[in-house]
Amino acid sequence: MMHEREEEEEEEEAWLQLRPVEPLPSQCCGSGCSPCVFDLYDRDLARWEAARASKDRSLLRGKESPNFPSKLSPETFLAFRISAMDKLTQDTYRMRFALPGSSQLGLRPGQHLILRGIVDGLEIQRAYTPISPANAEGYFEVLIKCYQTGLMSRYVESLRAGDTAFWRGPFGNFFYKPNQYGELLMLASGTGLAPMVPLLHSVTDNAEDETFVTLVGCFKTFEGIYLKTFLQEQARFWNVRTFFVLSQENSPEQLPWSYREKTRFGRLGQDLIEELVGSCRRKPFALVCGSAEFTKDMARCLLRAGLAEDSYFLF
């Protein structure tokens, strides 16, 4: 009898060791991804409970394999090697990750990935949108801004070329089709520029796509504008216009000549939004990406400027 009880206790302990561990709040990136880490936990917990009830451990085999998959997955982190890491500004990096051979990442323009980091034994996850073209072969790039008190920032700043980082995805439900809209009005603040970059690539790389694009980039200073060369090249296309709003500068004389006419000072507000919407050459569809406050403000301004809720998308 004693022997049977010991076996039952050992069996119970074995099952408890197999029970999925509930994620910490830091493991959720807060971007509304599906599946979220908590969705994955609920799935694995239900699988564990069913297996335990029937005493069939084979039912647990659907859990993630410890080996990395060969294709990108929203549920499983995949290892990618950092092939280059460039510091664009004092606090922002462009990181390039290698893909096997001439393979492609498999994201649609504007979709994002989740990066996993570990700092002081704490796992954290954050969402980032690749800025490389969707059809880029052999690599993908992301734009990451670091903050003094950010845990993910500490992790990113500890990385070097040759290191490995772990991503899962893709996520995001904005799917662009060529000529779907008359004009795209892109409103981006800081690294909110990221989802706009592959969308711009998609338009200008396709000779059959006649969509007009008006991109408005909001930054603190002229020096803080990301990807200047890329944006200048894009503005040379017949259907692309770029504008900038600088919140911590007020002197056009300090700017290069090519930027003076297309730069405003202060913040992007109602008057300028109405001016931009009114200057669009065709009926605009707006794309907004930035901080939560910026996104909320822009949605309110767009509605007041006459755009319906189905005429804009908030990343």
Coordinates of C-alpha atoms in Angstrom, one line a residue:
M1 CA 0.0 0.0 0.0
M2 CA 2.8 2.4 1.0
H3 CA 4.6 1.5 -2.3
E4 CA 1.5 2.4 -4.4
R5 CA 1.1 5.7 -2.6
E6 CA 4.7 6.6 -3.3
E7 CA 4.2 5.8 -6.9
E8 CA 1.1 7.9 -7.1
E9 CA 3.0 10.8 -5.5
E10 CA 5.9 10.5 -7.9
E11 CA 3.4 10.4 -10.8
E12 CA 1.7 13.5 -9.5
E13 CA 5.0 15.3 -9.1
A14 CA 6.0 14.3 -12.7
W15 CA 2.8 15.8 -14.0
L16 CA 3.2 19.0 -12.1
Q17 CA 6.7 19.4 -13.6
L18 CA 5.2 19.1 -17.0
R19 CA 2.6 21.8 -16.3
P20 CA 3.0 24.9 -18.5
V21 CA 4.4 28.0 -16.7
E22 CA 2.2 31.0 -16.9
P23 CA 3.9 33.9 -18.7
L24 CA 5.0 37.1 -16.8
P25 CA 3.4 40.4 -17.9
S26 CA 6.9 41.4 -19.3
Q27 CA 6.5 38.5 -21.8
C28 CA 3.6 40.2 -23.5
C29 CA 4.6 42.9 -26.1
G30 CA 1.2 44.6 -25.7
S31 CA 0.6 44.8 -29.5
G32 CA -2.5 42.6 -29.6
C33 CA -0.7 39.8 -31.4
S34 CA -2.5 36.6 -32.1
P35 CA -1.5 34.3 -30.7
C36 CA -0.2 36.2 -27.7
V37 CA 2.1 34.5 -25.2
F38 CA -1.0 34.1 -23.0
D39 CA -3.0 32.5 -25.8
L40 CA -0.1 30.0 -26.2
Y41 CA -0.1 29.3 -22.4
D42 CA -3.9 28.7 -22.4
R43 CA -3.5 26.3 -25.3
D44 CA -0.7 24.4 -23.7
L45 CA -2.5 24.4 -20.3
A46 CA -5.6 22.9 -21.9
R47 CA -3.5 20.2 -23.6
W48 CA -1.8 19.4 -20.3
E49 CA -5.0 19.2 -18.4
A50 CA -6.5 16.8 -21.0
A51 CA -3.4 14.7 -21.0
R52 CA -3.3 14.5 -17.2
A53 CA -7.0 13.6 -16.9
S54 CA -6.4 10.7 -19.3
K55 CA -2.9 9.9 -18.1
D56 CA -1.6 10.0 -21.6
R57 CA 1.6 11.9 -22.0
S58 CA 1.7 11.4 -25.7
L59 CA -1.0 14.2 -25.9
L60 CA 1.7 16.7 -24.8
R61 CA 3.8 16.1 -28.0
G62 CA 2.0 19.0 -29.7
K63 CA 4.1 21.4 -27.6
E64 CA 6.9 23.4 -29.2
S65 CA 9.9 21.4 -30.1
P66 CA 13.2 22.6 -28.5
N67 CA 14.7 22.5 -31.9
F68 CA 14.1 25.6 -34.0
P69 CA 11.7 25.3 -36.9
S70 CA 12.8 25.9 -40.5
K71 CA 10.1 28.5 -41.3
L72 CA 8.9 31.6 -39.4
S73 CA 6.1 30.8 -37.0
P74 CA 3.8 33.0 -34.9
E75 CA 4.0 30.4 -32.1
T76 CA 7.6 29.4 -32.0
F77 CA 10.7 31.6 -31.7
L78 CA 13.3 31.1 -34.5
A79 CA 17.0 32.0 -34.2
F80 CA 18.5 34.6 -36.5
R81 CA 22.1 35.7 -36.7
I82 CA 22.9 39.4 -36.6
S83 CA 25.0 40.2 -39.7
A84 CA 25.3 44.0 -39.1
M85 CA 24.3 46.5 -36.5
D86 CA 24.5 50.3 -37.3
K87 CA 23.9 53.2 -34.9
L88 CA 21.7 55.6 -36.8
T89 CA 21.3 58.2 -34.0
Q90 CA 22.3 58.5 -30.4
D91 CA 19.5 56.0 -29.4
T92 CA 18.4 54.2 -32.5
Y93 CA 19.9 51.1 -34.3
R94 CA 19.4 49.5 -37.6
M95 CA 20.0 45.8 -37.2
R96 CA 20.4 43.3 -40.1
F97 CA 19.6 39.6 -39.7
A98 CA 20.8 36.9 -42.0
L99 CA 18.5 34.5 -43.8
P100 CA 19.7 31.2 -45.4
G101 CA 20.9 31.6 -49.0
S102 CA 18.5 33.8 -51.0
S103 CA 15.4 33.0 -48.9
Q104 CA 12.9 35.6 -48.0
L105 CA 11.4 36.3 -44.6
G106 CA 7.8 35.8 -45.8
L107 CA 6.2 39.0 -44.4
R108 CA 3.7 41.2 -46.1
P109 CA 4.6 44.9 -46.1
G110 CA 3.8 46.5 -42.7
Q111 CA 3.6 43.2 -40.8
H112 CA 5.6 42.9 -37.6
L113 CA 7.6 40.3 -35.6
I114 CA 8.1 39.7 -31.9
L115 CA 11.7 39.9 -30.5
R116 CA 12.5 37.9 -27.3
G117 CA 15.1 39.2 -24.9
I118 CA 16.4 38.1 -21.4
V119 CA 17.7 40.7 -18.9
D120 CA 18.6 39.8 -15.4
G121 CA 16.8 36.4 -15.8
L122 CA 13.6 38.2 -16.9
E123 CA 12.1 37.3 -20.3
I124 CA 10.7 40.3 -22.3
Q125 CA 9.1 40.5 -25.7
R126 CA 8.5 43.5 -27.9
A127 CA 7.1 44.1 -31.4
Y128 CA 9.2 45.5 -34.3
T129 CA 8.4 46.0 -37.9
P130 CA 11.1 45.1 -40.5
I131 CA 12.0 48.0 -42.7
S132 CA 13.6 45.9 -45.4
P133 CA 11.5 45.3 -48.6
A134 CA 9.1 42.4 -48.3
N135 CA 11.0 40.7 -51.2
A136 CA 14.4 41.2 -49.7
E137 CA 16.6 38.0 -50.2
G138 CA 19.0 36.7 -47.7
Y139 CA 18.3 39.2 -44.9
F140 CA 15.8 41.4 -43.1
E141 CA 16.4 44.7 -41.2
V142 CA 14.7 46.3 -38.2
L143 CA 14.8 49.8 -36.6
I144 CA 15.0 49.7 -32.8
K145 CA 15.0 52.8 -30.6
C146 CA 16.5 52.3 -27.1
Y147 CA 15.4 54.0 -24.0
Q148 CA 17.5 54.6 -20.8
T149 CA 15.1 52.7 -18.5
G150 CA 13.9 50.1 -21.1
L151 CA 14.7 46.4 -20.4
M152 CA 14.5 45.5 -24.1
S153 CA 16.8 48.5 -24.7
R154 CA 19.4 47.0 -22.4
Y155 CA 19.2 43.7 -24.2
V156 CA 19.5 45.3 -27.7
E157 CA 22.5 47.4 -26.6
S158 CA 24.2 44.2 -25.4
L159 CA 24.0 42.6 -28.8
R160 CA 26.8 42.6 -31.4
A161 CA 27.2 41.4 -35.0
G162 CA 27.5 37.7 -35.0
D163 CA 25.2 37.2 -32.0
T164 CA 21.9 35.4 -32.3
A165 CA 18.4 36.8 -31.5
F166 CA 15.0 35.1 -31.5
W167 CA 11.9 36.2 -33.4
R168 CA 8.4 34.9 -34.0
G169 CA 5.7 36.1 -36.3
P170 CA 4.4 37.4 -38.6
F171 CA 1.6 39.5 -37.0
G172 CA -0.5 42.4 -38.3
N173 CA -3.7 42.6 -40.3
F174 CA -3.1 45.4 -42.7
F175 CA -2.6 43.9 -46.2
Y176 CA -1.8 46.2 -49.0
K177 CA -2.8 45.5 -52.6
P178 CA -1.4 47.6 -55.5
N179 CA -3.8 50.3 -56.7
Q180 CA -6.2 49.5 -53.8
Y181 CA -6.3 53.1 -52.8
G182 CA -6.0 56.4 -54.7
E183 CA -3.5 57.9 -52.3
L184 CA -1.8 56.7 -49.1
L185 CA -1.4 59.4 -46.4
M186 CA 1.3 58.1 -44.1
L187 CA 1.6 59.7 -40.7
A188 CA 4.6 58.5 -38.7
S189 CA 6.2 59.6 -35.5
G190 CA 9.8 58.4 -34.7
T191 CA 10.2 54.7 -35.3
G192 CA 6.6 54.6 -36.4
L193 CA 8.3 55.2 -39.7
A194 CA 9.1 51.5 -39.8
P195 CA 5.9 50.0 -41.3
M196 CA 5.8 52.8 -43.8
V197 CA 9.2 51.9 -45.3
P198 CA 8.3 48.4 -46.8
L199 CA 5.0 49.8 -48.0
L200 CA 6.8 52.6 -49.8
H201 CA 9.1 50.0 -51.3
S202 CA 6.1 48.0 -52.4
V203 CA 4.6 51.0 -54.3
T204 CA 7.7 52.3 -55.9
D205 CA 9.2 48.9 -56.8
N206 CA 6.0 48.1 -58.8
A207 CA 5.8 50.0 -62.1
E208 CA 2.1 48.9 -62.3
D209 CA 1.2 50.5 -59.0
E210 CA 0.0 54.1 -59.6
T211 CA -0.9 54.8 -56.0
F212 CA 0.1 58.3 -54.8
V213 CA 1.9 58.5 -51.5
T214 CA 2.2 61.4 -49.0
L215 CA 4.5 60.6 -46.1
V216 CA 4.7 62.8 -43.1
G217 CA 7.5 62.0 -40.7
C218 CA 7.4 63.6 -37.2
F219 CA 10.8 63.9 -35.4
K220 CA 12.3 66.0 -32.6
T221 CA 15.2 67.4 -34.7
F222 CA 16.5 67.3 -38.2
E223 CA 19.5 65.2 -37.1
G224 CA 17.0 62.7 -35.6
I225 CA 15.3 61.9 -38.9
Y226 CA 15.8 58.3 -39.7
L227 CA 16.7 56.9 -43.1
K228 CA 17.2 60.3 -44.8
T229 CA 18.9 58.9 -47.9
F230 CA 16.1 56.4 -48.4
L231 CA 13.4 59.0 -48.0
Q232 CA 15.1 61.4 -50.4
E233 CA 15.4 58.6 -53.0
Q234 CA 11.7 57.8 -52.6
A235 CA 10.7 61.4 -53.0
R236 CA 12.2 61.4 -56.5
F237 CA 9.4 59.1 -57.7
W238 CA 6.6 60.9 -59.5
N239 CA 3.9 59.6 -57.1
V240 CA 5.7 60.2 -53.7
R241 CA 5.8 63.3 -51.5
T242 CA 7.6 63.6 -48.2
F243 CA 7.1 66.1 -45.4
F244 CA 8.6 66.5 -42.0
V245 CA 7.4 68.0 -38.7
L246 CA 10.1 68.9 -36.2
S247 CA 9.0 69.5 -32.6
Q248 CA 12.2 70.8 -31.1
E249 CA 13.4 73.1 -33.9
N250 CA 12.1 76.4 -35.2
S251 CA 14.6 77.8 -37.7
P252 CA 14.4 76.8 -41.4
E253 CA 17.8 78.5 -42.0
Q254 CA 19.4 75.6 -40.1
L255 CA 18.1 73.1 -42.6
P256 CA 19.5 72.1 -46.0
W257 CA 17.8 73.8 -48.9
S258 CA 16.1 70.6 -50.0
Y259 CA 14.3 70.3 -46.7
R260 CA 13.1 73.9 -46.1
E261 CA 9.9 73.9 -48.2
K262 CA 8.8 70.5 -46.9
T263 CA 9.4 71.0 -43.2
R264 CA 7.1 72.4 -40.5
F265 CA 7.9 73.1 -36.9
G266 CA 6.0 72.3 -33.8
R267 CA 3.6 69.3 -33.7
L268 CA 1.4 67.7 -36.2
G269 CA -2.1 69.0 -35.3
Q270 CA -5.5 69.6 -36.7
D271 CA -4.7 72.5 -39.0
L272 CA -1.9 70.7 -40.7
I273 CA -3.8 67.4 -41.0
E274 CA -6.7 69.3 -42.7
E275 CA -4.2 70.9 -45.0
L276 CA -2.6 67.6 -45.9
V277 CA -5.9 65.8 -46.5
G278 CA -7.0 68.7 -48.6
S279 CA -3.8 68.6 -50.7
C280 CA -4.1 64.9 -51.5
R281 CA -4.4 64.3 -55.2
R282 CA -6.9 61.5 -54.8
K283 CA -9.1 60.3 -52.0
P284 CA -6.7 59.4 -49.2
F285 CA -6.4 56.3 -47.0
A286 CA -4.4 57.2 -44.0
L287 CA -1.9 55.0 -42.2
V288 CA -0.8 56.0 -38.7
C289 CA 2.0 54.7 -36.5
G290 CA 3.7 56.1 -33.5
S291 CA 3.2 56.3 -29.7
A292 CA -0.2 55.5 -28.2
E293 CA -0.8 59.3 -27.7
F294 CA 0.3 60.2 -31.2
T295 CA -2.0 57.5 -32.7
K296 CA -5.0 58.6 -30.6
D297 CA -4.4 62.3 -31.6
M298 CA -4.1 61.5 -35.3
A299 CA -7.2 59.4 -35.3
R300 CA -9.2 62.3 -33.8
C301 CA -7.7 64.8 -36.3
L302 CA -8.4 62.6 -39.3
L303 CA -12.1 62.2 -38.2
R304 CA -12.4 65.9 -37.8
A305 CA -10.8 66.4 -41.2
G306 CA -13.6 64.4 -42.8
L307 CA -12.1 60.9 -43.1
A308 CA -14.4 58.0 -42.0
E309 CA -13.2 55.3 -39.6
D310 CA -12.8 52.9 -42.5
S311 CA -10.5 55.4 -44.3
Y312 CA -7.6 55.0 -41.9
F313 CA -5.6 52.3 -40.3
L314 CA -3.7 52.5 -36.9
F315 CA -0.7 50.3 -36.6

